[in-house]
GROMACS .gro file of C-alpha atoms in nm:
model
  356
    1UNK     CA    1  13.442  19.726   8.554
    2UNK     CA    2  13.239  19.651   8.242
    3UNK     CA    3  13.137  20.016   8.232
    4UNK     CA    4  13.504  20.113   8.268
    5UNK     CA    5  13.591  19.881   7.978
    6UNK     CA    6  13.320  20.037   7.760
    7UNK     CA    7  13.459  20.380   7.843
    8UNK     CA    8  13.809  20.265   7.745
    9UNK     CA    9  13.678  20.132   7.412
   10UNK     CA   10  13.550  20.482   7.337
   11UNK     CA   11  13.910  20.594   7.299
   12UNK     CA   12  14.047  20.299   7.098
   13UNK     CA   13  14.285  20.426   6.831
   14UNK     CA   14  14.305  20.772   6.986
   15UNK     CA   15  14.547  20.735   7.278
   16UNK     CA   16  14.864  20.601   7.117
   17UNK     CA   17  15.129  20.550   7.231
   18UNK     CA   18  14.927  20.520   7.555
   19UNK     CA   19  14.668  20.247   7.615
   20UNK     CA   20  14.292  20.311   7.618
   21UNK     CA   21  14.186  20.323   7.985
   22UNK     CA   22  13.849  20.373   8.152
   23UNK     CA   23  13.763  20.441   8.517
   24UNK     CA   24  13.449  20.442   8.733
   25UNK     CA   25  13.412  20.563   9.093
   26UNK     CA   26  13.148  20.400   9.315
   27UNK     CA   27  13.021  20.493   9.662
   28UNK     CA   28  12.731  20.347   9.857
   29UNK     CA   29  12.634  20.134   9.559
   30UNK     CA   30  12.611  20.426   9.316
   31UNK     CA   31  12.839  20.554   9.042
   32UNK     CA   32  12.950  20.903   9.138
   33UNK     CA   33  13.220  20.961   8.877
   34UNK     CA   34  13.364  20.820   8.555
   35UNK     CA   35  13.601  20.903   8.275
   36UNK     CA   36  13.849  20.777   8.021
   37UNK     CA   37  14.188  20.875   7.881
   38UNK     CA   38  14.114  21.068   7.562
   39UNK     CA   39  14.461  21.105   7.408
   40UNK     CA   40  14.831  21.112   7.496
   41UNK     CA   41  14.919  21.421   7.698
   42UNK     CA   42  14.571  21.459   7.845
   43UNK     CA   43  14.469  21.352   8.198
   44UNK     CA   44  14.452  20.979   8.262
   45UNK     CA   45  14.121  20.803   8.322
   46UNK     CA   46  14.154  20.798   8.701
   47UNK     CA   47  14.210  21.173   8.719
   48UNK     CA   48  13.924  21.243   8.477
   49UNK     CA   49  13.693  21.031   8.693
   50UNK     CA   50  13.808  21.205   9.013
   51UNK     CA   51  13.762  21.548   8.855
   52UNK     CA   52  13.410  21.454   8.743
   53UNK     CA   53  13.301  21.443   9.108
   54UNK     CA   54  13.203  21.796   9.212
   55UNK     CA   55  13.194  21.732   9.588
   56UNK     CA   56  13.545  21.608   9.660
   57UNK     CA   57  13.445  21.514  10.017
   58UNK     CA   58  13.224  21.246   9.867
   59UNK     CA   59  13.534  21.073   9.726
   60UNK     CA   60  13.649  20.972  10.073
   61UNK     CA   61  13.588  20.601  10.124
   62UNK     CA   62  13.482  20.547   9.760
   63UNK     CA   63  13.593  20.261   9.534
   64UNK     CA   64  13.769  20.312   9.203
   65UNK     CA   65  13.734  20.063   8.917
   66UNK     CA   66  13.999  20.111   8.648
   67UNK     CA   67  14.103  19.895   8.353
   68UNK     CA   68  14.478  19.930   8.418
   69UNK     CA   69  14.698  19.959   8.725
   70UNK     CA   70  14.729  20.330   8.811
   71UNK     CA   71  15.062  20.484   8.715
   72UNK     CA   72  15.309  20.612   8.975
   73UNK     CA   73  15.564  20.779   8.747
   74UNK     CA   74  15.593  21.118   8.581
   75UNK     CA   75  15.551  21.139   8.205
   76UNK     CA   76  15.341  21.386   8.010
   77UNK     CA   77  15.115  21.385   8.313
   78UNK     CA   78  15.171  21.331   8.685
   79UNK     CA   79  15.124  21.006   8.880
   80UNK     CA   80  14.764  20.888   8.914
   81UNK     CA   81  14.849  20.712   9.242
   82UNK     CA   82  14.907  21.044   9.416
   83UNK     CA   83  14.571  21.177   9.296
   84UNK     CA   84  14.394  20.862   9.418
   85UNK     CA   85  14.562  20.876   9.759
   86UNK     CA   86  14.496  21.249   9.793
   87UNK     CA   87  14.127  21.202   9.707
   88UNK     CA   88  14.080  20.961   9.997
   89UNK     CA   89  13.964  20.668   9.784
   90UNK     CA   90  13.973  20.354   9.998
   91UNK     CA   91  13.957  20.069   9.742
   92UNK     CA   92  14.091  20.025   9.391
   93UNK     CA   93  13.993  19.745   9.153
   94UNK     CA   94  14.225  19.718   8.851
   95UNK     CA   95  14.174  19.471   8.568
   96UNK     CA   96  14.544  19.411   8.506
   97UNK     CA   97  14.894  19.525   8.596
   98UNK     CA   98  15.049  19.793   8.379
   99UNK     CA   99  15.310  19.620   8.155
  100UNK     CA  100  15.511  19.943   8.139
  101UNK     CA  101  15.843  19.864   8.317
  102UNK     CA  102  15.832  20.211   8.472
  103UNK     CA  103  15.516  20.119   8.657
  104UNK     CA  104  15.455  19.744   8.653
  105UNK     CA  105  15.367  19.662   9.014
  106UNK     CA  106  15.508  19.986   9.149
  107UNK     CA  107  15.175  20.167   9.131
  108UNK     CA  108  15.006  19.884   9.315
  109UNK     CA  109  15.277  19.888   9.580
  110UNK     CA  110  15.237  20.263   9.637
  111UNK     CA  111  14.859  20.232   9.678
  112UNK     CA  112  14.888  19.944   9.923
  113UNK     CA  113  15.153  20.131  10.120
  114UNK     CA  114  14.903  20.417  10.155
  115UNK     CA  115  14.651  20.177  10.307
  116UNK     CA  116  14.429  20.142  10.002
  117UNK     CA  117  14.267  19.803   9.942
  118UNK     CA  118  14.386  19.697   9.598
  119UNK     CA  119  14.245  19.412   9.388
  120UNK     CA  120  14.396  19.321   9.048
  121UNK     CA  121  14.252  19.074   8.798
  122UNK     CA  122  13.885  19.169   8.759
  123UNK     CA  123  13.788  19.095   8.393
  124UNK     CA  124  14.158  19.078   8.313
  125UNK     CA  125  14.124  18.879   7.990
  126UNK     CA  126  13.887  19.132   7.837
  127UNK     CA  127  14.119  19.419   7.916
  128UNK     CA  128  14.428  19.228   7.805
  129UNK     CA  129  14.265  19.184   7.465
  130UNK     CA  130  14.177  19.554   7.455
  131UNK     CA  131  14.534  19.656   7.533
  132UNK     CA  132  14.716  19.409   7.304
  133UNK     CA  133  14.876  19.684   7.091
  134UNK     CA  134  15.004  19.874   7.394
  135UNK     CA  135  15.140  19.559   7.560
  136UNK     CA  136  15.347  19.471   7.254
  137UNK     CA  137  15.466  19.828   7.204
  138UNK     CA  138  15.572  19.889   7.564
  139UNK     CA  139  15.741  19.550   7.609
  140UNK     CA  140  15.890  19.488   7.262
  141UNK     CA  141  15.903  19.841   7.118
  142UNK     CA  142  15.725  19.729   6.802
  143UNK     CA  143  15.378  19.802   6.661
  144UNK     CA  144  15.100  19.548   6.690
  145UNK     CA  145  15.009  19.436   6.337
  146UNK     CA  146  14.681  19.292   6.213
  147UNK     CA  147  14.658  19.145   5.863
  148UNK     CA  148  14.307  19.180   5.721
  149UNK     CA  149  14.189  19.025   5.396
  150UNK     CA  150  13.865  18.926   5.227
  151UNK     CA  151  13.856  18.608   5.020
  152UNK     CA  152  13.615  18.390   4.832
  153UNK     CA  153  13.536  18.037   4.946
  154UNK     CA  154  13.825  17.913   4.731
  155UNK     CA  155  14.071  18.164   4.875
  156UNK     CA  156  14.075  18.425   4.598
  157UNK     CA  157  14.089  18.801   4.650
  158UNK     CA  158  14.017  18.898   4.287
  159UNK     CA  159  13.924  18.746   3.954
  160UNK     CA  160  14.181  18.671   3.682
  161UNK     CA  161  14.119  19.023   3.546
  162UNK     CA  162  14.191  19.178   3.883
  163UNK     CA  163  13.832  19.268   3.971
  164UNK     CA  164  13.773  19.256   4.347
  165UNK     CA  165  13.466  19.474   4.413
  166UNK     CA  166  13.305  19.333   4.601
  167UNK     CA  167  13.402  18.995   4.738
  168UNK     CA  168  13.278  19.062   5.088
  169UNK     CA  169  12.933  19.184   5.186
  170UNK     CA  170  12.829  19.536   5.282
  171UNK     CA  171  12.807  19.419   5.644
  172UNK     CA  172  13.169  19.303   5.634
  173UNK     CA  173  13.284  19.625   5.472
  174UNK     CA  174  13.109  19.823   5.745
  175UNK     CA  175  13.295  19.611   6.001
  176UNK     CA  176  13.624  19.700   5.832
  177UNK     CA  177  13.540  20.069   5.874
  178UNK     CA  178  13.491  20.001   6.245
  179UNK     CA  179  13.833  19.835   6.254
  180UNK     CA  180  13.994  20.133   6.078
  181UNK     CA  181  13.843  20.357   6.342
  182UNK     CA  182  14.038  20.168   6.610
  183UNK     CA  183  14.387  20.147   6.456
  184UNK     CA  184  14.658  20.409   6.426
  185UNK     CA  185  14.735  20.328   6.065
  186UNK     CA  186  14.640  20.111   5.769
  187UNK     CA  187  14.913  19.984   5.538
  188UNK     CA  188  14.890  19.894   5.169
  189UNK     CA  189  15.129  19.835   4.883
  190UNK     CA  190  15.170  20.065   4.583
  191UNK     CA  191  14.997  19.814   4.354
  192UNK     CA  192  14.676  19.848   4.557
  193UNK     CA  193  14.694  20.226   4.516
  194UNK     CA  194  14.766  20.205   4.142
  195UNK     CA  195  14.497  19.946   4.074
  196UNK     CA  196  14.213  20.049   4.309
  197UNK     CA  197  14.295  20.411   4.402
  198UNK     CA  198  14.129  20.361   4.743
  199UNK     CA  199  14.039  20.627   4.999
  200UNK     CA  200  14.116  20.399   5.297
  201UNK     CA  201  13.901  20.618   5.519
  202UNK     CA  202  13.661  20.540   5.802
  203UNK     CA  203  13.315  20.608   5.666
  204UNK     CA  204  13.117  20.591   5.989
  205UNK     CA  205  12.955  20.874   6.188
  206UNK     CA  206  13.203  21.016   6.436
  207UNK     CA  207  13.479  20.797   6.296
  208UNK     CA  208  13.845  20.884   6.277
  209UNK     CA  209  14.054  20.823   5.969
  210UNK     CA  210  14.376  20.633   6.040
  211UNK     CA  211  14.711  20.731   5.895
  212UNK     CA  212  14.765  20.560   5.559
  213UNK     CA  213  15.105  20.402   5.506
  214UNK     CA  214  15.190  20.316   5.146
  215UNK     CA  215  15.478  20.078   5.067
  216UNK     CA  216  15.635  20.220   4.751
  217UNK     CA  217  15.995  20.115   4.688
  218UNK     CA  218  16.061  20.364   4.402
  219UNK     CA  219  15.787  20.627   4.463
  220UNK     CA  220  15.559  20.540   4.174
  221UNK     CA  221  15.255  20.681   4.353
  222UNK     CA  222  15.058  20.941   4.152
  223UNK     CA  223  15.042  21.279   4.320
  224UNK     CA  224  14.665  21.284   4.265
  225UNK     CA  225  14.604  20.949   4.438
  226UNK     CA  226  14.293  20.968   4.655
  227UNK     CA  227  14.470  20.849   4.967
  228UNK     CA  228  14.707  21.148   4.956
  229UNK     CA  229  14.453  21.425   4.923
  230UNK     CA  230  14.391  21.495   5.293
  231UNK     CA  231  14.768  21.476   5.373
  232UNK     CA  232  14.700  21.201   5.628
  233UNK     CA  233  14.940  20.965   5.457
  234UNK     CA  234  15.300  20.848   5.479
  235UNK     CA  235  15.511  20.678   5.213
  236UNK     CA  236  15.765  20.410   5.307
  237UNK     CA  237  16.029  20.370   5.038
  238UNK     CA  238  16.380  20.234   4.975
  239UNK     CA  239  16.712  20.386   4.870
  240UNK     CA  240  16.594  20.342   4.511
  241UNK     CA  241  16.333  20.616   4.548
  242UNK     CA  242  16.265  20.884   4.285
  243UNK     CA  243  16.434  21.194   4.431
  244UNK     CA  244  16.218  21.440   4.235
  245UNK     CA  245  15.897  21.266   4.345
  246UNK     CA  246  16.011  21.272   4.708
  247UNK     CA  247  16.050  21.651   4.695
  248UNK     CA  248  15.706  21.687   4.533
  249UNK     CA  249  15.541  21.467   4.795
  250UNK     CA  250  15.703  21.653   5.082
  251UNK     CA  251  15.589  21.985   4.933
  252UNK     CA  252  15.236  21.842   4.947
  253UNK     CA  253  15.282  21.771   5.317
  254UNK     CA  254  15.323  21.394   5.273
  255UNK     CA  255  15.589  21.233   5.491
  256UNK     CA  256  15.837  21.002   5.319
  257UNK     CA  257  16.038  20.747   5.519
  258UNK     CA  258  16.346  20.605   5.348
  259UNK     CA  259  16.370  20.266   5.519
  260UNK     CA  260  16.718  20.112   5.541
  261UNK     CA  261  16.764  19.776   5.371
  262UNK     CA  262  16.527  19.590   5.141
  263UNK     CA  263  16.344  19.260   5.152
  264UNK     CA  264  16.438  18.968   4.925
  265UNK     CA  265  16.220  19.095   4.641
  266UNK     CA  266  16.357  19.448   4.656
  267UNK     CA  267  16.065  19.591   4.849
  268UNK     CA  268  16.058  19.788   5.172
  269UNK     CA  269  16.217  19.608   5.467
  270UNK     CA  270  15.914  19.566   5.693
  271UNK     CA  271  16.106  19.481   6.008
  272UNK     CA  272  16.304  19.804   5.982
  273UNK     CA  273  15.987  19.995   5.895
  274UNK     CA  274  15.820  19.872   6.215
  275UNK     CA  275  16.111  20.013   6.417
  276UNK     CA  276  16.072  20.349   6.243
  277UNK     CA  277  15.696  20.358   6.305
  278UNK     CA  278  15.735  20.259   6.670
  279UNK     CA  279  15.964  20.556   6.729
  280UNK     CA  280  15.687  20.774   6.586
  281UNK     CA  281  15.436  20.638   6.837
  282UNK     CA  282  15.242  20.433   6.582
  283UNK     CA  283  15.158  20.118   6.775
  284UNK     CA  284  14.855  19.960   6.602
  285UNK     CA  285  14.860  19.887   6.228
  286UNK     CA  286  14.617  19.704   6.001
  287UNK     CA  287  14.752  19.568   5.673
  288UNK     CA  288  14.500  19.593   5.390
  289UNK     CA  289  14.735  19.509   5.107
  290UNK     CA  290  14.738  19.256   4.827
  291UNK     CA  291  14.887  18.910   4.811
  292UNK     CA  292  15.251  19.020   4.786
  293UNK     CA  293  15.231  19.263   5.078
  294UNK     CA  294  15.059  18.992   5.284
  295UNK     CA  295  15.330  18.742   5.192
  296UNK     CA  296  15.607  18.989   5.276
  297UNK     CA  297  15.449  19.073   5.612
  298UNK     CA  298  15.416  18.707   5.708
  299UNK     CA  299  15.768  18.630   5.588
  300UNK     CA  300  15.905  18.923   5.791
  301UNK     CA  301  15.729  18.791   6.101
  302UNK     CA  302  15.560  19.122   6.181
  303UNK     CA  303  15.199  18.994   6.187
  304UNK     CA  304  15.039  18.935   6.527
  305UNK     CA  305  14.679  18.872   6.429
  306UNK     CA  306  14.498  18.761   6.115
  307UNK     CA  307  14.144  18.865   6.023
  308UNK     CA  308  13.984  18.678   5.730
  309UNK     CA  309  13.647  18.760   5.581
  310UNK     CA  310  13.534  18.454   5.387
  311UNK     CA  311  13.254  18.517   5.139
  312UNK     CA  312  13.029  18.231   5.019
  313UNK     CA  313  13.142  18.281   4.660
  314UNK     CA  314  13.351  18.066   4.427
  315UNK     CA  315  13.576  18.243   4.177
  316UNK     CA  316  13.800  17.967   4.043
  317UNK     CA  317  14.080  17.989   3.789
  318UNK     CA  318  14.454  17.944   3.829
  319UNK     CA  319  14.514  18.307   3.737
  320UNK     CA  320  14.274  18.448   3.997
  321UNK     CA  321  14.449  18.638   4.275
  322UNK     CA  322  14.528  18.447   4.599
  323UNK     CA  323  14.523  18.608   4.942
  324UNK     CA  324  14.889  18.523   5.006
  325UNK     CA  325  15.147  18.547   4.728
  326UNK     CA  326  15.519  18.475   4.737
  327UNK     CA  327  15.667  18.136   4.661
  328UNK     CA  328  15.477  17.958   4.936
  329UNK     CA  329  15.591  17.672   5.157
  330UNK     CA  330  15.717  17.330   5.049
  331UNK     CA  331  15.599  17.119   5.342
  332UNK     CA  332  15.276  17.130   5.544
  333UNK     CA  333  15.489  17.121   5.856
  334UNK     CA  334  15.604  17.474   5.763
  335UNK     CA  335  15.250  17.612   5.748
  336UNK     CA  336  15.164  17.896   5.985
  337UNK     CA  337  14.904  17.783   6.236
  338UNK     CA  338  14.663  18.029   6.392
  339UNK     CA  339  14.599  18.013   6.766
  340UNK     CA  340  14.296  18.109   6.972
  341UNK     CA  341  14.081  18.109   6.660
  342UNK     CA  342  13.739  18.268   6.677
  343UNK     CA  343  13.475  18.227   6.405
  344UNK     CA  344  13.166  18.444   6.371
  345UNK     CA  345  12.921  18.544   6.102
  346UNK     CA  346  12.879  18.892   5.956
  347UNK     CA  347  12.594  18.911   5.708
  348UNK     CA  348  12.645  18.620   5.467
  349UNK     CA  349  13.021  18.609   5.533
  350UNK     CA  350  13.224  18.416   5.785
  351UNK     CA  351  13.480  18.606   5.990
  352UNK     CA  352  13.782  18.412   6.113
  353UNK     CA  353  14.023  18.572   6.360
  354UNK     CA  354  14.335  18.416   6.504
  355UNK     CA  355  14.682  18.488   6.637
  356UNK     CA  356  15.024  18.392   6.506
   0.00000   0.00000   0.00000
């Protein structure tokens, strides 16, 4: 199962709106086949593993280890349960039930009805963590959102002049590139684009650049912004958008979403934006914005997980930039408390992760 999990991790960020799934086939104590789901529309992990075995007779009586309950419904591909039954596999070990209402428990029932020994729950917690974005998407029809920020020891993201390169260490920045490689999209505000002109790419060998989503309520973004140059970007705006700029952006091949409604400050309504992105199959988003975008995201209640890189540096100053803007809370009882917090060290920095 651990091998199956590692195979599934290979496809993180590449299978949306499907989950990353890995599978391993074992017979007589030896692995005879393996595979993973590469992307939506392609064969599922179980079928890839079955097809990797040249001698199909050898599949009879084998055991299949898969990270998610095999599907029994028709979608872009056929049911995996039928392939498993047809192959003559005698035992299936699944880490967790498929949360998809079309399949949840039904695939297991079909396998058991066919006389296959089915066991669910092996390394379930590890797989549940791996499939968090899919679980939220398939059950709540909303993207899973991670808010990432890097701060100094006193909670600042930039000096009073706006300088922010670099608060975190090279090791932490490399880790961020690994995170970008696993998400469908990164989201920033227009001020980050205007001030830093970032690439927001994944600069690792074999990495995959996520879609960049820029929150820009009036379309102030320069047409020569770095993040637009490879066309892998989308602008979320409001009814107050610049009509001429919208036409120019679309001619460049940049998608523009006019999101209904606005937030209290006149910015893009993030709750409505999440609905729009979910329809487009974007299920895993990492926010890499500034203090106001972070505040808006928290206020809108769209954040599921927080990732904080804390550098052992002190910036000071009342005009230095905080990680979270907005008006803030009045009472400590209103503070947002993280759950299941995990703390680790990356280079000289501390990494704190927790759930809201």
